mmCIF file of C-alpha atoms in Angstrom:
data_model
loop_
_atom_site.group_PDB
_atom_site.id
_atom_site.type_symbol
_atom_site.label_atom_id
_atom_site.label_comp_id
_atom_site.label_asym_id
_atom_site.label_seq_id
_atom_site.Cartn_x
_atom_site.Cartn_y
_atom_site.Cartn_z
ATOM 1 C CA UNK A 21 110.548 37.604 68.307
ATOM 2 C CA UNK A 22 110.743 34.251 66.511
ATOM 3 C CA UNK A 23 114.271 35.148 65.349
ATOM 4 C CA UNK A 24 115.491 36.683 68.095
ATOM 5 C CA UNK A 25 114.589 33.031 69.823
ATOM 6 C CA UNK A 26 116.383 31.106 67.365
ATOM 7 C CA UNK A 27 119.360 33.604 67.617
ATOM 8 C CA UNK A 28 119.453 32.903 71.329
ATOM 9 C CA UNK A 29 119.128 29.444 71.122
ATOM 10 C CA UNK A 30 121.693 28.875 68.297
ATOM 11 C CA UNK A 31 123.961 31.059 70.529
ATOM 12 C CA UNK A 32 123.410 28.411 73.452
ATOM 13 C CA UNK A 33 123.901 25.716 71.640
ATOM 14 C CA UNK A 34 127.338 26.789 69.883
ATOM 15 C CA UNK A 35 128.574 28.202 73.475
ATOM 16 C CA UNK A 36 127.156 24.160 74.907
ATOM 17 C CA UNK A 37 129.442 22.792 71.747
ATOM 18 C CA UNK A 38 132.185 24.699 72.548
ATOM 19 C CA UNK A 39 132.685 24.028 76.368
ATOM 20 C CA UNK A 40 131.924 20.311 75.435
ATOM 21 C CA UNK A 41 134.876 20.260 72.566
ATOM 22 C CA UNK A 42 138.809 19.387 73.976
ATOM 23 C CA UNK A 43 141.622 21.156 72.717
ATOM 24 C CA UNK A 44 144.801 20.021 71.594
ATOM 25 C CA UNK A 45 146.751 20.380 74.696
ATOM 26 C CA UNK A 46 144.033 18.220 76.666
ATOM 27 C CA UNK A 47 144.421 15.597 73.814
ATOM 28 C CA UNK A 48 147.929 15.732 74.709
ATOM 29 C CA UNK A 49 148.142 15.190 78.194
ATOM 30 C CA UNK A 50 144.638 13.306 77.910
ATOM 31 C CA UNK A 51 146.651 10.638 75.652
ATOM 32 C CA UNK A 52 150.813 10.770 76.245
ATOM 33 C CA UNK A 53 150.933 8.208 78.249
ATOM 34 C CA UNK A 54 149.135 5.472 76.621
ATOM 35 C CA UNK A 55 150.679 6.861 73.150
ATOM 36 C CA UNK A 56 154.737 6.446 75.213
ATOM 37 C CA UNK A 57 153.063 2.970 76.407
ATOM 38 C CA UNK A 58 152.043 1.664 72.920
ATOM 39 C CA UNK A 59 155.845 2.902 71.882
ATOM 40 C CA UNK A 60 157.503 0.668 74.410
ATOM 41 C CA UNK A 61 155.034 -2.324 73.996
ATOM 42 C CA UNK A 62 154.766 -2.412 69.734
ATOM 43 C CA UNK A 63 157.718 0.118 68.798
ATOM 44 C CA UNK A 64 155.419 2.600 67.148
ATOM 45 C CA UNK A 65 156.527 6.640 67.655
ATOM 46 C CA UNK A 66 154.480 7.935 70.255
ATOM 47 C CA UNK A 67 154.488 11.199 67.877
ATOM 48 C CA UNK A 68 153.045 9.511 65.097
ATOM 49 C CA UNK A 69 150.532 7.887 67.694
ATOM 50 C CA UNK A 70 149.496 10.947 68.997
ATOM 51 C CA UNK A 71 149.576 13.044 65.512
ATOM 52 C CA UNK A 72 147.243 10.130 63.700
ATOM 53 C CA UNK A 73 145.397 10.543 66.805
ATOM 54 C CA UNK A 74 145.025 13.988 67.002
ATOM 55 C CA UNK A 75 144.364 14.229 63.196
ATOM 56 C CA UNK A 76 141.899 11.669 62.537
ATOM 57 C CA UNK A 77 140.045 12.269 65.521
ATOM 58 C CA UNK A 78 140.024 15.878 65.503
ATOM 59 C CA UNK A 79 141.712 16.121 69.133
ATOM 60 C CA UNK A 80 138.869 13.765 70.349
ATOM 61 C CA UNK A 81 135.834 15.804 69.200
ATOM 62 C CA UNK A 82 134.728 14.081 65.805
ATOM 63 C CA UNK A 83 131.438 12.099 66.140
ATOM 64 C CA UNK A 84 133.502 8.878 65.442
ATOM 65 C CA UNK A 85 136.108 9.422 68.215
ATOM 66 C CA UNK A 86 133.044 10.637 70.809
ATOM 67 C CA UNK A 87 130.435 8.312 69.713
ATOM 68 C CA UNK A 88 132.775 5.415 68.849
ATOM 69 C CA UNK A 89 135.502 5.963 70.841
ATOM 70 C CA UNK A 90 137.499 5.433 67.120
ATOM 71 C CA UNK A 91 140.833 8.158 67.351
ATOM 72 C CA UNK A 92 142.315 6.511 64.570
ATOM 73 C CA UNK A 93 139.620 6.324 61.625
ATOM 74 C CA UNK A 94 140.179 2.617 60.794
ATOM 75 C CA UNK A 95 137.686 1.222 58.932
ATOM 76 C CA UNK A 96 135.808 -2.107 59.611
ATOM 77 C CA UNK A 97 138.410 -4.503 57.557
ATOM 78 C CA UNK A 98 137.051 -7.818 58.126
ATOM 79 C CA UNK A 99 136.003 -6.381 61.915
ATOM 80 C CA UNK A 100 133.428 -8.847 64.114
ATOM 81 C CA UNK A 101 132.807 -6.656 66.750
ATOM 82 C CA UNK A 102 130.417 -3.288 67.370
ATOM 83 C CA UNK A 103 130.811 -0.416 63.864
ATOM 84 C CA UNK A 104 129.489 3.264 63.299
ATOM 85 C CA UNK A 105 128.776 4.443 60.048
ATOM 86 C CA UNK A 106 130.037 7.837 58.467
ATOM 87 C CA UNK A 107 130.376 9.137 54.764
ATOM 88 C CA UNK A 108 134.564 9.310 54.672
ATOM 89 C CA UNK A 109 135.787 8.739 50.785
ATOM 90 C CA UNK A 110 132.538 6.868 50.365
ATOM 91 C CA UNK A 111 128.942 7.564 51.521
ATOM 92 C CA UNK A 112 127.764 5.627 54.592
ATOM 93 C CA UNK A 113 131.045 3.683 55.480
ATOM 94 C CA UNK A 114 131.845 1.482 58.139
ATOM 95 C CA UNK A 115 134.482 2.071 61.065
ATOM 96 C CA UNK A 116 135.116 0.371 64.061
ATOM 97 C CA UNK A 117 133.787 1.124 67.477
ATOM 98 C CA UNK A 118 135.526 0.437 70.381
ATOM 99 C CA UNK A 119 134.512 0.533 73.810
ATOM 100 C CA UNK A 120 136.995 2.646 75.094
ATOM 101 C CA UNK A 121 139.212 5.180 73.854
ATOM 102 C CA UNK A 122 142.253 3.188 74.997
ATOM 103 C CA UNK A 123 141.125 0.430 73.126
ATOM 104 C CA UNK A 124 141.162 2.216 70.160
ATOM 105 C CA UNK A 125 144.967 3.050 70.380
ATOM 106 C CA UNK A 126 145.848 -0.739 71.357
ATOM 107 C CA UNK A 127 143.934 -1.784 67.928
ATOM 108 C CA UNK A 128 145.837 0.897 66.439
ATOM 109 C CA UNK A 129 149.252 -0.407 67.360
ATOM 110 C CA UNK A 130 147.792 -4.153 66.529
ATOM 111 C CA UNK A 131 146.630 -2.885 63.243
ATOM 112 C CA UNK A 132 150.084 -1.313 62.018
ATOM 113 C CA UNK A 133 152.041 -4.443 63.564
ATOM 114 C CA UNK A 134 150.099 -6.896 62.171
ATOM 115 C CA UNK A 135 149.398 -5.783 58.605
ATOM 116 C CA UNK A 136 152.595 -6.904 56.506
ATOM 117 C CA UNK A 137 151.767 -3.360 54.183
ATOM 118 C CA UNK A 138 153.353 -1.807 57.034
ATOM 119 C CA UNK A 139 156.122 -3.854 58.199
ATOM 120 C CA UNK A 140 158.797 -1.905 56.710
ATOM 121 C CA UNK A 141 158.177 0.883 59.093
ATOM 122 C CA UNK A 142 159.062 -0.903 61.783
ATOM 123 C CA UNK A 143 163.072 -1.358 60.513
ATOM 124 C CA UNK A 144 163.053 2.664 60.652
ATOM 125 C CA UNK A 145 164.700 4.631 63.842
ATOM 126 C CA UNK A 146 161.809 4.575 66.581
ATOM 127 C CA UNK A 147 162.776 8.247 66.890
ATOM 128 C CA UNK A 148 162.115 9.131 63.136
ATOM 129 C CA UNK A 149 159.194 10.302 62.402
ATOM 130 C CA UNK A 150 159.025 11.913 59.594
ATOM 131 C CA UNK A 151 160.050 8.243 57.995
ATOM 132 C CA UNK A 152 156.841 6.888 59.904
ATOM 133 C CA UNK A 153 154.938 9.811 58.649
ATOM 134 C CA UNK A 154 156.227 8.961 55.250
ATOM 135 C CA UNK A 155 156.097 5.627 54.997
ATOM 136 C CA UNK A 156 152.102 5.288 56.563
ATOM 137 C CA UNK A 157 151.143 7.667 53.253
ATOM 138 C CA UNK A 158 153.386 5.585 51.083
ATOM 139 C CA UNK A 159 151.544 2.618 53.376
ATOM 140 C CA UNK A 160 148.173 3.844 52.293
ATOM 141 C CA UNK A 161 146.738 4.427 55.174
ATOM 142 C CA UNK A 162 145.129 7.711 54.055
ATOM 143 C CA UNK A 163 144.378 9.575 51.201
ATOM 144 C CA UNK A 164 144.886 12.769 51.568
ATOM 145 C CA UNK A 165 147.787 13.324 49.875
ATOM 146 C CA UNK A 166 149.072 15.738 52.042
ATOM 147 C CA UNK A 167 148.828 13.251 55.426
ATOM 148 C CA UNK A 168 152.460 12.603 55.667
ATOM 149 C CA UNK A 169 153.095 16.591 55.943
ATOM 150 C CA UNK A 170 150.101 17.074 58.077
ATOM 151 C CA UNK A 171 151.422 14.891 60.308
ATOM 152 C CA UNK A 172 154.829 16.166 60.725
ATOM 153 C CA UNK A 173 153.594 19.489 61.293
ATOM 154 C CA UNK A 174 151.115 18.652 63.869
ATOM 155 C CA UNK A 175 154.790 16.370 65.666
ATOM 156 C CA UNK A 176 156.907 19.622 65.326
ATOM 157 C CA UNK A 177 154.205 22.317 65.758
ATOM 158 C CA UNK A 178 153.326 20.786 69.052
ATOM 159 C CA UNK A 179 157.019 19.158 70.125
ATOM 160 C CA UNK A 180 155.410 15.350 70.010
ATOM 161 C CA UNK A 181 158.546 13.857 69.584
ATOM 162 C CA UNK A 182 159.537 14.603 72.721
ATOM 163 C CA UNK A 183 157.365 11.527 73.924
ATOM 164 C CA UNK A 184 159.387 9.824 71.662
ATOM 165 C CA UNK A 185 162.677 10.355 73.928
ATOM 166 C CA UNK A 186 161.134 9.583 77.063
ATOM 167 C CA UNK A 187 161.167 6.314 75.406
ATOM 168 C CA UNK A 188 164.738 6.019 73.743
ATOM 169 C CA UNK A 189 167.793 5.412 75.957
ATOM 170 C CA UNK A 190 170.166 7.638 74.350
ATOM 171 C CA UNK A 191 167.408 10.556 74.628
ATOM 172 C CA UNK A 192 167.181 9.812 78.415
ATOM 173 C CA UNK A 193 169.681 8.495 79.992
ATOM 174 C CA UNK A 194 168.206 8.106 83.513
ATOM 175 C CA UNK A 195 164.823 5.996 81.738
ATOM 176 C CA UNK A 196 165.382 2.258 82.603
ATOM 177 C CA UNK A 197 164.538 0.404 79.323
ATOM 178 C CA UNK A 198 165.605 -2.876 78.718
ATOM 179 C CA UNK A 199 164.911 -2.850 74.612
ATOM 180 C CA UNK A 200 162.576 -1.965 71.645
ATOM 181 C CA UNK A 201 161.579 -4.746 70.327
ATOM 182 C CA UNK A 202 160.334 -4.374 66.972
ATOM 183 C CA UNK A 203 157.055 -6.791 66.899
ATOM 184 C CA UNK A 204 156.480 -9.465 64.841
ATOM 185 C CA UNK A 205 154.210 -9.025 61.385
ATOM 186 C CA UNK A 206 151.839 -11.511 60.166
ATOM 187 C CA UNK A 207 152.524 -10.833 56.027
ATOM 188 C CA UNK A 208 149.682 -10.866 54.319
#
């Protein structure tokens, strides 16, 4: 009887885990439109928004994204306000914590624009990403060495960079936008 309990209840709880848990589509339309706004506003690919989103946060079900509303995995880095703790390529190390998701995605665009180690990626095409994709590994902001080509899989696997032509002009001609300006980087 004991074990048939503990069946039941591990059944419950994985069937409670599972309802809870978002897929990847609900990321997607959860998240398009403040990925296409952070494009327009700092000039980063909504694709690679979304794909770092999707990938570091799991689709929005990792304990860092759901507890600390972190979609990006960016670490603490001289950071005053609230942190979580998780073992990553260390044991017990510290990440931001934001209190909203959609403040995590406007650090994220803040974070890329003003760290000079990225810079360069803004003088790429705001439509290629596959250079962004490249150029964040080359950028380290990962290590798995395989991030670049995770992340243009998850862009072409799930059409992502169709977000990105919402954005550009010659994509969509009816869209009224005025410019892209690429943001200014404190180098350092």
């Amino acid at each position: 009887k004991r074990i048939l309990l503990i069946l039941v209840i591990t059944i419950y709880n994985l069937a409670v885990a599972a309802e809870n848990r978002i897929s990847r589509s609900q990321y997607i339309e959860t998240w398009k439109t403040e990925a296409i706004n952070q494009m327009v506003t700092y000039g980063i690919p909504a694709s690679i928004t979304l794909a770092q989103g999707i990938l570091e946060s799991g689709d929005g079900n990792s304990r860092l994204a759901k507890q600390g509303n972190n979609h990006f995995g960016i670490k603490c880095h001289n950071w005053t306000g609230k942190t979580i703790h998780k073992d990553d390529d260390k044991k017990n190390e510290c990440f931001r914590k934001y209190e909203s998701a959609r403040q995590s995605f406007q650090d994220h665009s803040e974070f890329l624009t003003e760290r000079g180690r990225y810079s360069f990626l803004f003088d790429l095409e705001p439509n290629d990403y596959k250079g962004w994709a490249k150029g964040l590994k080359t950028a380290g902001y990962a290590t798995n060495p395989k991030y670049s080509n995770l992340l243009i899989a998850l862009i072409e696997k799930n059409n992502l960079q169709q977000y990105d032509n919402m954005v550009l002009p010659s994509k969509n001609p009816g869209f009224l936008f005025a410019n892209l300006n690429k943001p200014k980087t404190n180098k350092h």
